[in-house]
Short mmCIF file of C-alpha atoms and ligand atoms in Angstrom, two decimals:
data_model
loop_
_atom_site.label_atom_id
_atom_site.label_comp_id
_atom_site.label_asym_id
_atom_site.label_seq_id
_atom_site.Cartn_x
_atom_site.Cartn_y
_atom_site.Cartn_z
CA MET A 16 41.90 -32.40 -3.09
CA THR A 17 38.22 -33.23 -2.75
CA GLN A 18 36.14 -34.24 0.21
CA PHE A 19 36.27 -37.81 -1.12
CA ASP A 20 39.98 -38.22 -1.70
CA THR A 21 40.30 -41.28 0.53
CA TYR A 22 38.49 -44.59 0.45
CA ASP A 23 37.33 -44.21 4.05
CA SER A 24 35.87 -40.74 3.53
CA LEU A 25 34.00 -41.97 0.46
CA LEU A 26 32.68 -45.12 2.10
CA SER A 27 31.60 -43.41 5.31
CA SER A 28 29.63 -40.84 3.30
CA ILE A 29 27.33 -43.51 1.85
CA VAL A 30 26.98 -46.46 4.23
CA ALA A 31 23.90 -46.92 6.40
CA GLU A 32 23.75 -47.99 10.06
CA SER A 33 21.36 -50.76 9.26
CA GLY A 34 20.32 -52.27 5.98
CA ASP A 35 21.76 -54.78 3.53
CA GLU A 36 25.24 -56.14 4.14
CA VAL A 37 27.40 -56.01 1.02
CA LYS A 38 30.23 -58.53 0.84
CA ASN A 39 33.38 -58.65 -1.26
CA PRO A 40 32.82 -61.56 -3.70
CA ALA A 41 36.56 -62.29 -3.68
CA THR A 42 36.95 -62.68 0.09
CA GLY A 43 33.54 -62.74 1.75
CA GLU A 44 34.53 -59.70 3.85
CA VAL A 45 31.85 -57.10 4.56
CA VAL A 46 32.40 -53.97 2.46
CA GLY A 47 29.62 -51.91 4.03
CA ILE A 48 25.92 -51.65 4.73
CA ALA A 49 23.65 -50.31 1.99
CA PRO A 50 20.36 -48.66 2.88
CA SER A 51 17.44 -51.02 2.15
CA GLY A 52 15.17 -48.71 0.24
CA THR A 53 11.44 -49.30 -0.01
CA PRO A 54 8.85 -48.64 -2.71
CA GLU A 55 7.78 -45.61 -0.61
CA ASP A 56 11.35 -44.26 -0.70
CA MET A 57 11.24 -44.70 -4.46
CA ASP A 58 7.96 -42.81 -4.81
CA ALA A 59 9.40 -39.95 -2.74
CA ALA A 60 12.54 -39.84 -4.90
CA VAL A 61 10.49 -39.70 -8.10
CA GLN A 62 8.51 -36.79 -6.64
CA ARG A 63 11.74 -34.93 -5.75
CA ALA A 64 13.04 -35.50 -9.27
CA ARG A 65 9.76 -34.18 -10.74
CA ASP A 66 9.94 -31.09 -8.58
CA ALA A 67 13.52 -30.39 -9.70
CA GLN A 68 13.01 -31.03 -13.41
CA LYS A 69 11.64 -27.73 -14.70
CA ALA A 70 14.47 -25.70 -13.19
CA TRP A 71 17.05 -28.16 -14.56
CA ALA A 72 15.56 -27.92 -18.05
CA LYS A 73 15.48 -24.11 -17.81
CA LEU A 74 19.21 -23.95 -17.10
CA GLY A 75 19.77 -24.60 -20.80
CA GLU A 76 21.94 -27.07 -22.65
CA GLU A 77 25.15 -25.09 -22.39
CA LYS A 78 25.01 -24.78 -18.61
CA ARG A 79 24.01 -28.43 -18.22
CA ASN A 80 26.97 -29.46 -20.36
CA GLU A 81 29.28 -27.39 -18.16
CA LEU A 82 27.91 -29.23 -15.14
CA LEU A 83 28.46 -32.61 -16.81
CA VAL A 84 32.08 -31.65 -17.40
CA ALA A 85 32.37 -30.53 -13.77
CA ALA A 86 30.88 -33.91 -12.79
CA ALA A 87 33.58 -35.62 -14.86
CA ASP A 88 36.24 -33.58 -13.03
CA ALA A 89 34.74 -34.63 -9.68
CA VAL A 90 34.88 -38.30 -10.74
CA ASP A 91 38.51 -37.90 -11.83
CA ALA A 92 39.40 -36.29 -8.48
CA ALA A 93 37.87 -39.23 -6.58
CA ALA A 94 38.94 -41.88 -9.12
CA GLU A 95 41.13 -44.01 -6.88
CA PRO A 96 38.68 -44.34 -3.94
CA LEU A 97 35.87 -45.01 -6.41
CA ALA A 98 37.92 -47.75 -8.10
CA GLU A 99 38.80 -49.30 -4.76
CA LEU A 100 35.16 -49.44 -3.69
CA LEU A 101 34.12 -50.85 -7.06
CA SER A 102 36.80 -53.50 -6.81
CA ARG A 103 35.78 -54.49 -3.29
CA GLU A 104 32.08 -54.60 -4.05
CA GLN A 105 31.96 -55.94 -7.60
CA GLY A 106 35.11 -58.05 -7.30
CA LYS A 107 36.81 -56.78 -10.46
CA PRO A 108 40.54 -56.10 -10.23
CA LEU A 109 41.89 -52.57 -10.10
CA ASN A 110 44.05 -53.25 -13.14
CA GLY A 111 43.37 -54.54 -16.66
CA PRO A 112 40.12 -53.42 -18.29
CA ASN A 113 38.48 -53.39 -14.87
CA ALA A 114 37.87 -51.01 -11.93
CA ARG A 115 40.21 -48.12 -12.82
CA PHE A 116 39.17 -48.49 -16.44
CA GLU A 117 35.47 -48.37 -15.45
CA VAL A 118 35.87 -45.21 -13.39
CA GLY A 119 37.82 -43.63 -16.26
CA ALA A 120 34.98 -44.56 -18.62
CA CYS A 121 32.50 -42.79 -16.31
CA SER A 122 34.34 -39.51 -16.60
CA SER A 123 34.93 -39.83 -20.33
CA TRP A 124 31.25 -40.67 -21.00
CA LEU A 125 30.24 -37.53 -19.11
CA ARG A 126 32.75 -35.38 -20.99
CA VAL A 127 31.99 -36.74 -24.45
CA THR A 128 28.21 -36.64 -23.92
CA ALA A 129 28.58 -32.97 -23.02
CA SER A 130 30.53 -32.30 -26.22
CA PHE A 131 27.99 -33.42 -28.82
CA ASP A 132 26.20 -30.97 -31.08
CA SER A 133 22.52 -30.56 -30.38
CA PRO A 134 20.38 -33.14 -32.19
CA ASP A 135 17.88 -30.41 -33.21
CA HIS A 136 17.67 -30.10 -36.98
CA THR A 137 15.76 -28.70 -39.93
CA VAL A 138 13.70 -31.27 -41.87
CA VAL A 139 12.35 -29.07 -44.66
CA GLU A 140 13.34 -25.57 -45.70
CA ASP A 141 12.34 -24.98 -49.29
CA GLY A 142 11.24 -21.35 -49.34
CA GLU A 143 7.61 -22.28 -48.72
CA THR A 144 7.81 -24.60 -45.74
CA THR A 145 10.12 -24.56 -42.77
CA ALA A 146 9.91 -27.52 -40.43
CA LYS A 147 12.32 -28.27 -37.61
CA ILE A 148 12.65 -30.97 -35.01
CA TYR A 149 13.59 -29.90 -31.51
CA TYR A 150 14.49 -32.56 -28.96
CA ARG A 151 12.79 -31.60 -25.69
CA PRO A 152 13.25 -33.18 -22.27
CA LEU A 153 10.85 -36.00 -21.46
CA GLY A 154 10.70 -35.20 -17.73
CA VAL A 155 11.90 -37.80 -15.23
CA VAL A 156 13.99 -40.75 -16.41
CA GLY A 157 14.16 -43.89 -14.27
CA ALA A 158 17.30 -45.99 -14.69
CA ILE A 159 17.52 -49.58 -13.49
CA GLY A 160 20.89 -51.27 -13.69
CA PRO A 161 22.81 -54.55 -13.34
CA TRP A 162 25.81 -55.57 -11.21
CA ASN A 163 28.48 -56.21 -13.83
CA TRP A 164 29.54 -52.64 -14.70
CA PRO A 165 27.49 -50.79 -12.09
CA MET A 166 29.12 -47.37 -12.33
CA MET A 167 29.69 -47.25 -16.05
CA ILE A 168 26.24 -48.49 -16.99
CA SER A 169 24.64 -45.95 -14.64
CA VAL A 170 26.54 -43.18 -16.40
CA TRP A 171 25.48 -44.58 -19.76
CA GLN A 172 21.91 -44.26 -18.58
CA PHE A 173 22.01 -40.85 -16.93
CA ALA A 174 24.61 -38.75 -18.81
CA ALA A 175 22.47 -38.31 -21.93
CA ALA A 176 19.27 -37.97 -19.87
CA LEU A 177 20.72 -35.12 -17.81
CA ARG A 178 22.19 -33.38 -20.80
CA MET A 179 18.77 -33.36 -22.48
CA GLY A 180 17.14 -31.67 -19.47
CA ASN A 181 15.62 -34.63 -17.67
CA THR A 182 16.10 -35.38 -14.02
CA VAL A 183 16.96 -38.97 -13.10
CA VAL A 184 16.20 -41.60 -10.46
CA LEU A 185 18.57 -44.57 -10.37
CA LYS A 186 17.86 -48.02 -8.97
CA PRO A 187 21.16 -49.93 -8.89
CA SER A 188 21.42 -53.68 -8.61
CA GLU A 189 21.01 -55.00 -5.09
CA TYR A 190 24.38 -56.74 -5.60
CA THR A 191 26.30 -53.50 -6.20
CA PRO A 192 24.46 -50.63 -4.50
CA LEU A 193 27.50 -48.99 -2.86
CA SER A 194 29.37 -48.32 -6.11
CA VAL A 195 26.44 -46.40 -7.54
CA LEU A 196 25.72 -44.57 -4.27
CA ALA A 197 29.35 -43.46 -4.19
CA LEU A 198 29.40 -42.34 -7.80
CA VAL A 199 26.22 -40.30 -7.30
CA LYS A 200 27.60 -38.83 -4.08
CA VAL A 201 30.69 -37.60 -5.91
CA ILE A 202 28.73 -36.24 -8.88
CA ASN A 203 26.20 -34.54 -6.64
CA THR A 204 28.94 -32.33 -5.26
CA VAL A 205 28.49 -30.34 -8.47
CA LEU A 206 24.88 -30.92 -9.61
CA PRO A 207 21.88 -29.01 -8.23
CA GLU A 208 19.89 -30.86 -5.58
CA ASP A 209 17.48 -33.65 -6.62
CA VAL A 210 18.56 -33.68 -10.27
CA LEU A 211 20.29 -37.05 -9.88
CA ASN A 212 18.72 -39.36 -7.30
CA VAL A 213 19.35 -42.92 -6.24
CA VAL A 214 17.32 -45.42 -4.23
CA THR A 215 18.86 -48.80 -3.40
CA GLY A 216 16.89 -51.99 -2.92
CA GLY A 217 15.68 -55.09 -4.71
CA GLY A 218 13.35 -55.88 -7.59
CA ASP A 219 10.34 -54.52 -5.69
CA VAL A 220 11.99 -51.10 -5.54
CA GLY A 221 12.81 -51.35 -9.26
CA GLY A 222 9.18 -52.27 -9.89
CA ALA A 223 8.05 -49.22 -7.91
CA LEU A 224 10.19 -47.08 -10.22
CA SER A 225 9.05 -48.57 -13.51
CA ALA A 226 5.36 -48.53 -12.50
CA ASN A 227 5.46 -44.98 -11.11
CA ALA A 228 3.08 -42.68 -12.97
CA GLY A 229 5.58 -39.83 -12.58
CA ILE A 230 8.18 -41.56 -14.77
CA ASP A 231 8.42 -40.59 -18.44
CA LYS A 232 11.12 -43.00 -19.56
CA ILE A 233 12.79 -46.12 -18.23
CA MET A 234 16.34 -46.98 -19.19
CA PHE A 235 16.75 -50.62 -18.28
CA THR A 236 19.89 -52.74 -18.45
CA GLY A 237 19.60 -56.29 -17.20
CA SER A 238 18.14 -59.65 -18.06
CA THR A 239 15.58 -60.29 -20.79
CA GLU A 240 13.18 -61.73 -18.23
CA THR A 241 13.18 -58.57 -16.09
CA GLY A 242 12.94 -56.47 -19.25
CA ARG A 243 9.63 -58.15 -20.03
CA ARG A 244 8.32 -57.39 -16.52
CA ILE A 245 9.33 -53.77 -16.90
CA LEU A 246 7.43 -53.46 -20.14
CA GLU A 247 4.31 -54.85 -18.46
CA SER A 248 4.67 -52.38 -15.61
CA THR A 249 4.77 -49.39 -17.96
CA ALA A 250 1.53 -50.31 -19.74
CA ALA A 251 -0.53 -47.86 -17.69
CA SER A 252 1.83 -44.87 -17.81
CA LEU A 253 3.00 -45.52 -21.39
CA ALA A 254 6.46 -44.49 -20.24
CA ARG A 255 8.98 -44.96 -23.04
CA VAL A 256 11.49 -47.74 -22.52
CA THR A 257 15.01 -48.49 -23.69
CA LEU A 258 15.91 -52.13 -23.10
CA GLU A 259 19.56 -53.23 -23.01
CA LEU A 260 19.12 -56.93 -22.30
CA GLY A 261 21.09 -60.14 -22.29
CA GLY A 262 23.20 -61.37 -25.15
CA ASN A 263 25.09 -64.42 -26.29
CA ASP A 264 27.49 -62.87 -28.75
CA ALA A 265 29.16 -64.88 -31.48
CA GLY A 266 32.63 -64.23 -32.87
CA ILE A 267 33.49 -65.68 -36.26
CA VAL A 268 37.14 -66.17 -37.20
CA LEU A 269 37.86 -66.35 -40.96
CA ASP A 270 40.54 -68.64 -42.36
CA ASP A 271 42.91 -65.81 -43.36
CA VAL A 272 43.92 -64.68 -39.85
CA ASN A 273 47.19 -65.18 -38.05
CA PRO A 274 45.98 -66.94 -34.86
CA LYS A 275 48.80 -65.61 -32.69
CA GLU A 276 48.09 -62.03 -33.76
CA ILE A 277 44.42 -62.12 -32.86
CA ALA A 278 44.60 -64.33 -29.76
CA GLU A 279 44.86 -61.54 -27.20
CA GLY A 280 41.99 -59.61 -28.83
CA LEU A 281 39.88 -62.76 -28.82
CA PHE A 282 40.75 -63.38 -25.19
CA TRP A 283 39.68 -59.92 -23.97
CA GLY A 284 36.66 -59.96 -26.26
CA ALA A 285 35.47 -62.96 -24.27
CA PHE A 286 36.94 -62.53 -20.81
CA ILE A 287 36.63 -58.79 -20.16
CA ASN A 288 35.29 -58.36 -16.62
CA THR A 289 35.83 -62.10 -16.21
CA GLY A 290 33.16 -62.70 -18.86
CA GLN A 291 30.46 -60.78 -16.97
CA THR A 292 29.82 -58.40 -19.81
CA CYS A 293 26.64 -58.21 -21.86
CA ALA A 294 28.47 -57.69 -25.13
CA ALA A 295 31.35 -60.08 -24.49
CA MET A 296 32.04 -62.84 -26.96
CA LYS A 297 30.35 -65.91 -25.57
CA ARG A 298 30.76 -68.34 -28.50
CA LEU A 299 33.65 -68.49 -30.92
CA TYR A 300 33.38 -70.05 -34.39
CA VAL A 301 36.67 -71.13 -35.96
CA PRO A 302 37.28 -72.79 -39.35
CA GLU A 303 38.62 -76.34 -39.18
CA SER A 304 41.71 -75.41 -41.22
CA ILE A 305 43.11 -73.25 -38.38
CA TYR A 306 41.08 -74.58 -35.43
CA ASP A 307 43.97 -76.18 -33.55
CA ASP A 308 46.20 -73.11 -34.01
CA VAL A 309 43.56 -70.69 -32.72
CA VAL A 310 42.80 -72.92 -29.74
CA GLU A 311 46.48 -73.24 -28.91
CA ALA A 312 47.08 -69.49 -29.18
CA LEU A 313 44.13 -68.77 -26.87
CA VAL A 314 45.37 -71.27 -24.30
CA GLU A 315 48.80 -69.58 -24.38
CA VAL A 316 47.31 -66.11 -23.79
CA SER A 317 45.08 -67.32 -20.97
CA LYS A 318 48.09 -68.71 -19.08
CA ASN A 319 49.38 -65.16 -18.62
CA MET A 320 46.19 -63.65 -17.22
CA PRO A 321 46.25 -63.83 -13.43
CA MET A 322 42.96 -64.15 -11.58
CA GLY A 323 42.62 -63.20 -7.92
CA VAL A 324 41.53 -60.67 -5.32
CA GLY A 325 40.85 -57.37 -7.05
CA LEU A 326 42.95 -55.16 -4.80
CA GLU A 327 46.11 -57.13 -5.59
CA GLU A 328 47.67 -55.12 -8.38
CA GLU A 329 48.89 -58.07 -10.47
CA ASN A 330 45.44 -59.51 -11.14
CA VAL A 331 43.46 -58.83 -14.30
CA LEU A 332 40.61 -61.31 -13.76
CA GLY A 333 38.42 -61.52 -10.67
CA PRO A 334 35.68 -63.63 -9.15
CA LEU A 335 32.11 -63.98 -10.30
CA GLN A 336 30.14 -61.28 -8.55
CA ASN A 337 27.65 -63.55 -6.82
CA ARG A 338 26.88 -67.14 -5.95
CA GLN A 339 23.97 -67.33 -8.39
CA GLN A 340 26.23 -66.45 -11.33
CA PHE A 341 28.93 -68.86 -10.12
CA ASP A 342 26.34 -71.66 -10.08
CA ILE A 343 25.18 -70.84 -13.62
CA VAL A 344 28.73 -71.00 -15.02
CA ASP A 345 29.49 -74.15 -13.04
CA ARG A 346 26.34 -75.91 -14.28
CA LEU A 347 26.95 -74.97 -17.91
CA VAL A 348 30.59 -76.10 -17.89
CA LYS A 349 29.52 -79.40 -16.31
CA GLU A 350 26.91 -79.82 -19.05
CA ALA A 351 29.60 -79.19 -21.64
CA LYS A 352 31.80 -81.90 -20.09
CA ASP A 353 28.86 -84.29 -19.94
CA GLY A 354 28.16 -83.58 -23.60
CA GLY A 355 31.67 -84.78 -24.50
CA ALA A 356 33.39 -81.40 -24.94
CA ARG A 357 37.09 -80.99 -24.12
CA ILE A 358 37.99 -78.68 -21.24
CA LEU A 359 41.32 -77.14 -22.29
CA THR A 360 41.86 -74.92 -19.26
CA GLY A 361 39.87 -74.38 -16.05
CA GLY A 362 36.55 -76.07 -15.39
CA ASP A 363 37.70 -77.13 -11.93
CA PRO A 364 36.77 -74.46 -9.33
CA ASP A 365 37.78 -74.82 -5.70
CA TYR A 366 34.40 -75.04 -3.99
CA ASP A 367 35.90 -74.48 -0.51
CA GLN A 368 37.44 -71.07 -1.16
CA PRO A 369 35.83 -67.95 0.33
CA GLY A 370 35.40 -66.18 -3.06
CA TYR A 371 33.35 -67.02 -6.15
CA PHE A 372 36.38 -67.65 -8.33
CA TYR A 373 35.76 -69.71 -11.42
CA PRO A 374 38.95 -70.37 -13.39
CA THR A 375 39.35 -69.20 -16.97
CA THR A 376 37.76 -72.01 -18.95
CA LEU A 377 38.37 -72.69 -22.64
CA VAL A 378 36.26 -75.46 -24.14
CA SER A 379 36.85 -77.12 -27.51
CA ASP A 380 35.20 -79.86 -29.56
CA ILE A 381 31.76 -78.73 -28.48
CA ASP A 382 28.47 -78.94 -30.38
CA ASN A 383 26.54 -75.81 -31.23
CA ASP A 384 23.46 -77.00 -29.36
CA ASN A 385 25.31 -77.67 -26.10
CA PRO A 386 23.83 -75.44 -23.31
CA LEU A 387 27.23 -73.77 -22.78
CA VAL A 388 26.86 -72.42 -26.32
CA ALA A 389 23.11 -71.90 -26.47
CA GLU A 390 22.62 -70.16 -23.08
CA GLU A 391 24.16 -66.90 -21.83
CA GLN A 392 26.82 -68.13 -19.39
CA PHE A 393 27.93 -64.61 -18.37
CA GLY A 394 31.22 -65.80 -16.91
CA PRO A 395 34.79 -66.87 -17.70
CA ALA A 396 34.03 -69.73 -20.08
CA LEU A 397 34.41 -69.73 -23.83
CA PRO A 398 33.17 -72.55 -26.07
CA ILE A 399 35.12 -72.78 -29.35
CA ILE A 400 33.06 -74.34 -32.12
CA LYS A 401 34.55 -75.74 -35.33
CA TYR A 402 32.96 -74.90 -38.68
CA SER A 403 33.59 -76.09 -42.22
CA THR A 404 31.84 -73.44 -44.35
CA LEU A 405 31.25 -69.77 -43.68
CA ASP A 406 27.53 -70.19 -44.39
CA GLU A 407 27.40 -72.77 -41.65
CA ALA A 408 29.17 -70.41 -39.21
CA ILE A 409 26.79 -67.56 -40.04
CA GLU A 410 23.78 -69.83 -39.60
CA MET A 411 25.02 -70.99 -36.19
CA ALA A 412 25.80 -67.41 -35.12
CA ASN A 413 22.28 -66.27 -36.04
CA ALA A 414 20.46 -69.29 -34.63
CA LEU A 415 19.75 -67.83 -31.19
CA ASP A 416 16.93 -65.51 -30.11
CA VAL A 417 19.33 -62.78 -28.89
CA GLY A 418 21.27 -60.23 -30.93
CA LEU A 419 23.42 -57.80 -28.96
CA GLY A 420 26.95 -57.90 -30.38
CA SER A 421 28.95 -60.05 -32.77
CA SER A 422 32.37 -59.95 -34.36
CA VAL A 423 34.28 -61.01 -37.45
CA TRP A 424 38.03 -61.62 -37.38
CA SER A 425 39.83 -61.40 -40.71
CA ALA A 426 42.91 -59.98 -42.42
CA ASP A 427 40.66 -58.90 -45.30
CA ARG A 428 38.30 -56.03 -44.43
CA GLU A 429 36.09 -56.60 -47.49
CA ARG A 430 35.51 -60.23 -46.59
CA ALA A 431 34.80 -59.25 -42.98
CA LEU A 432 32.25 -56.66 -44.13
CA GLU A 433 30.47 -59.28 -46.26
CA VAL A 434 30.12 -61.55 -43.24
CA ALA A 435 29.08 -58.63 -41.01
CA ALA A 436 26.23 -57.87 -43.39
CA GLU A 437 24.81 -61.35 -42.71
CA LEU A 438 24.92 -61.16 -38.91
CA GLU A 439 21.85 -60.44 -36.79
CA ALA A 440 23.10 -58.15 -34.03
CA GLY A 441 22.96 -54.55 -32.81
CA THR A 442 26.73 -54.18 -33.34
CA THR A 443 29.27 -56.14 -35.35
CA TRP A 444 32.89 -55.43 -34.53
CA ILE A 445 35.70 -56.23 -36.92
CA ASN A 446 38.86 -57.63 -35.32
CA ALA A 447 37.63 -56.65 -31.86
CA HIS A 448 34.68 -57.45 -29.66
CA GLY A 449 32.74 -55.40 -27.13
CA THR A 450 34.72 -52.18 -27.46
CA VAL A 451 32.21 -49.43 -26.72
CA ASP A 452 32.66 -45.74 -27.47
CA PRO A 453 30.53 -42.83 -26.19
CA ARG A 454 30.26 -41.47 -29.76
CA ILE A 455 28.98 -44.69 -31.32
CA PRO A 456 25.39 -45.85 -30.77
CA PHE A 457 24.94 -49.15 -28.99
CA GLY A 458 21.87 -51.35 -28.59
CA GLY A 459 20.42 -54.76 -29.27
CA MET A 460 17.90 -56.51 -31.49
CA LYS A 461 15.78 -59.68 -31.04
CA ASN A 462 15.52 -60.49 -27.31
CA SER A 463 18.56 -58.32 -26.55
CA GLY A 464 16.23 -55.33 -26.50
CA TYR A 465 15.75 -52.10 -28.40
CA GLY A 466 16.59 -48.44 -28.27
CA LEU A 467 20.04 -46.91 -28.59
CA GLU A 468 22.44 -45.44 -26.09
CA PHE A 469 25.49 -43.21 -26.82
CA GLY A 470 26.13 -40.64 -29.48
CA ILE A 471 23.51 -38.33 -30.95
CA GLU A 472 21.10 -41.28 -31.20
CA GLY A 473 21.46 -41.73 -27.46
CA LEU A 474 20.51 -38.08 -26.88
CA LYS A 475 17.40 -38.55 -29.00
CA GLY A 476 16.49 -41.61 -26.96
CA VAL A 477 15.95 -39.54 -23.81
CA ALA A 478 14.04 -36.69 -25.44
CA TYR A 479 10.86 -36.30 -27.41
CA PRO A 480 10.97 -34.95 -30.92
CA HIS A 481 8.92 -31.77 -31.12
CA VAL A 482 8.17 -30.78 -34.69
CA VAL A 483 7.68 -27.08 -35.30
CA ASN A 484 6.18 -26.48 -38.71
CA GLY A 485 5.97 -22.97 -40.06
P1 NAD B 26 18.45 -58.57 -13.56
O1 NAD B 26 17.44 -58.44 -14.64
O2 NAD B 26 18.32 -59.68 -12.60
O3 NAD B 26 18.46 -57.24 -12.66
C1 NAD B 26 18.68 -55.97 -13.23
C2 NAD B 26 18.02 -54.91 -12.38
O4 NAD B 26 16.60 -55.06 -12.44
C3 NAD B 26 18.38 -54.96 -10.90
O5 NAD B 26 18.61 -53.64 -10.46
C4 NAD B 26 17.15 -55.55 -10.27
O6 NAD B 26 16.96 -55.17 -8.92
C5 NAD B 26 16.07 -54.96 -11.13
N1 NAD B 26 14.79 -55.68 -11.10
C6 NAD B 26 14.56 -56.98 -10.81
N2 NAD B 26 13.24 -57.26 -10.92
C7 NAD B 26 12.63 -56.11 -11.29
C8 NAD B 26 11.29 -55.76 -11.58
N3 NAD B 26 10.30 -56.64 -11.53
N4 NAD B 26 11.03 -54.48 -11.95
C9 NAD B 26 12.01 -53.57 -12.04
N5 NAD B 26 13.30 -53.85 -11.77
C10 NAD B 26 13.61 -55.10 -11.40
O7 NAD B 26 19.85 -58.58 -14.30
P2 NAD B 26 21.32 -58.78 -13.64
O8 NAD B 26 21.45 -60.22 -13.25
O9 NAD B 26 21.56 -57.73 -12.63
O10 NAD B 26 22.27 -58.46 -14.86
C11 NAD B 26 22.74 -59.43 -15.73
C12 NAD B 26 21.99 -59.38 -17.05
O11 NAD B 26 22.07 -58.06 -17.58
C13 NAD B 26 22.59 -60.29 -18.11
O12 NAD B 26 21.54 -60.92 -18.82
C14 NAD B 26 23.31 -59.29 -19.03
O13 NAD B 26 23.50 -59.74 -20.34
C15 NAD B 26 22.43 -58.11 -18.96
N6 NAD B 26 23.17 -56.90 -19.34
C16 NAD B 26 22.86 -56.28 -20.53
C17 NAD B 26 23.57 -55.15 -20.93
C18 NAD B 26 23.28 -54.45 -22.22
O14 NAD B 26 23.76 -53.34 -22.41
N7 NAD B 26 22.50 -55.02 -23.12
C19 NAD B 26 24.59 -54.65 -20.11
C20 NAD B 26 24.88 -55.31 -18.91
C21 NAD B 26 24.15 -56.42 -18.54
#
């Protein structure tokens, strides 16, 4: 039993009396009121984090790791109320790779991050010279996050930072503040005061964090456009920055696959979190020899994936999180139709419903330069593009200015590896897409950003390398 073992006890511990109303995107019902933080609140939080940092660093890595494991236990103990709140606020269903899965990922990221060996290592030891690199805490890490995986992405940003001896100030998305407030509330039952802080609010509050002279590093996950603004705001402080930005991931199917065998993997690669996932497959390239079979197999799988209100246990797909995202998906699917593409399923939302539900939409016979292919739709729509030669598919996959993830689907690993070597992306998955793992570094290239999270590389990303020579 914990103090947050019911939904009501968790919610009442975080909501404000006045502030920003948060509504369930599936029903329009009010979930709760989030405090509307100000830039001054942010400055005060950064100061508290600074004041707490030295003592946190002094605790030592072993003790900090114990506390991260205790934090994971606290998340596990409050898992069901956390998942319920996440489902109500973000819209994602409890089941499928959604709310319960996300809360589970939070605890496993904390546990696994605490289990890594130290990144410190010897660079030269030859009898004459001894040089070592020690990874020291940077100080205060500011973490600014999006609304699609609000809890999990926050943990991605702060688990490594805390482990390395930094204190952290989070600024969650204004669309999903309650989920992050709740997660921090639960974790702070075990952490020392002011080590992990959160201030809710809009872009101005995020700007106050990234421009604060007391910040040593910004971990940012969100759009490419905001990423650029964050870089500008750190020019004076020279704070280091990790940018996990937008993507428009390509999947390439090779002609040796069995379409029925890969259809479910393709489906979840594209539609995980109802397509609101940075590294989801957003364009699928299929050879003409098996095009119809792959399309048919995907349509079959999609028929068995219920979409609806997140708290109803049977659903595995939910609404778009906000009106703005609904409008983007709606516009892009309309542009696809206007461009002569075939809408195989979906494409016909009910505009009068209370929620932002956009049906699962599979689109075939579409050109590579159609906006539904070329822009990040970030929703439940998948354009399936026909190709005749592999070179052509690789060229189309690499044609965009983003490079987060990509995937190759083949029965022949060697062939898949050859294609992977040609793809411009931070990660290429083989026979999967978007499966992240706390042990395996993750990050983008091109306009998808730079810097790595997860694994030992992720630890190094929130520390400075201190060379000791002699
Ligand atoms: P967004 O850029 O609109 O907002 C992200 C965060 O930045 C929010 O907390 C927002 O309040 C804050 N912000 C806005 N203006 C700011 C400013 N001037 N200074 C500081 N902070 C500011 O992004 P979003 O719509 O919330 O998220 C969707 C985007 O995030 C998509 O493009 C998606 O691909 C991307 N994303 C990337 C990854 C990744 O790991 N690469 C993961 C998830 C989402």
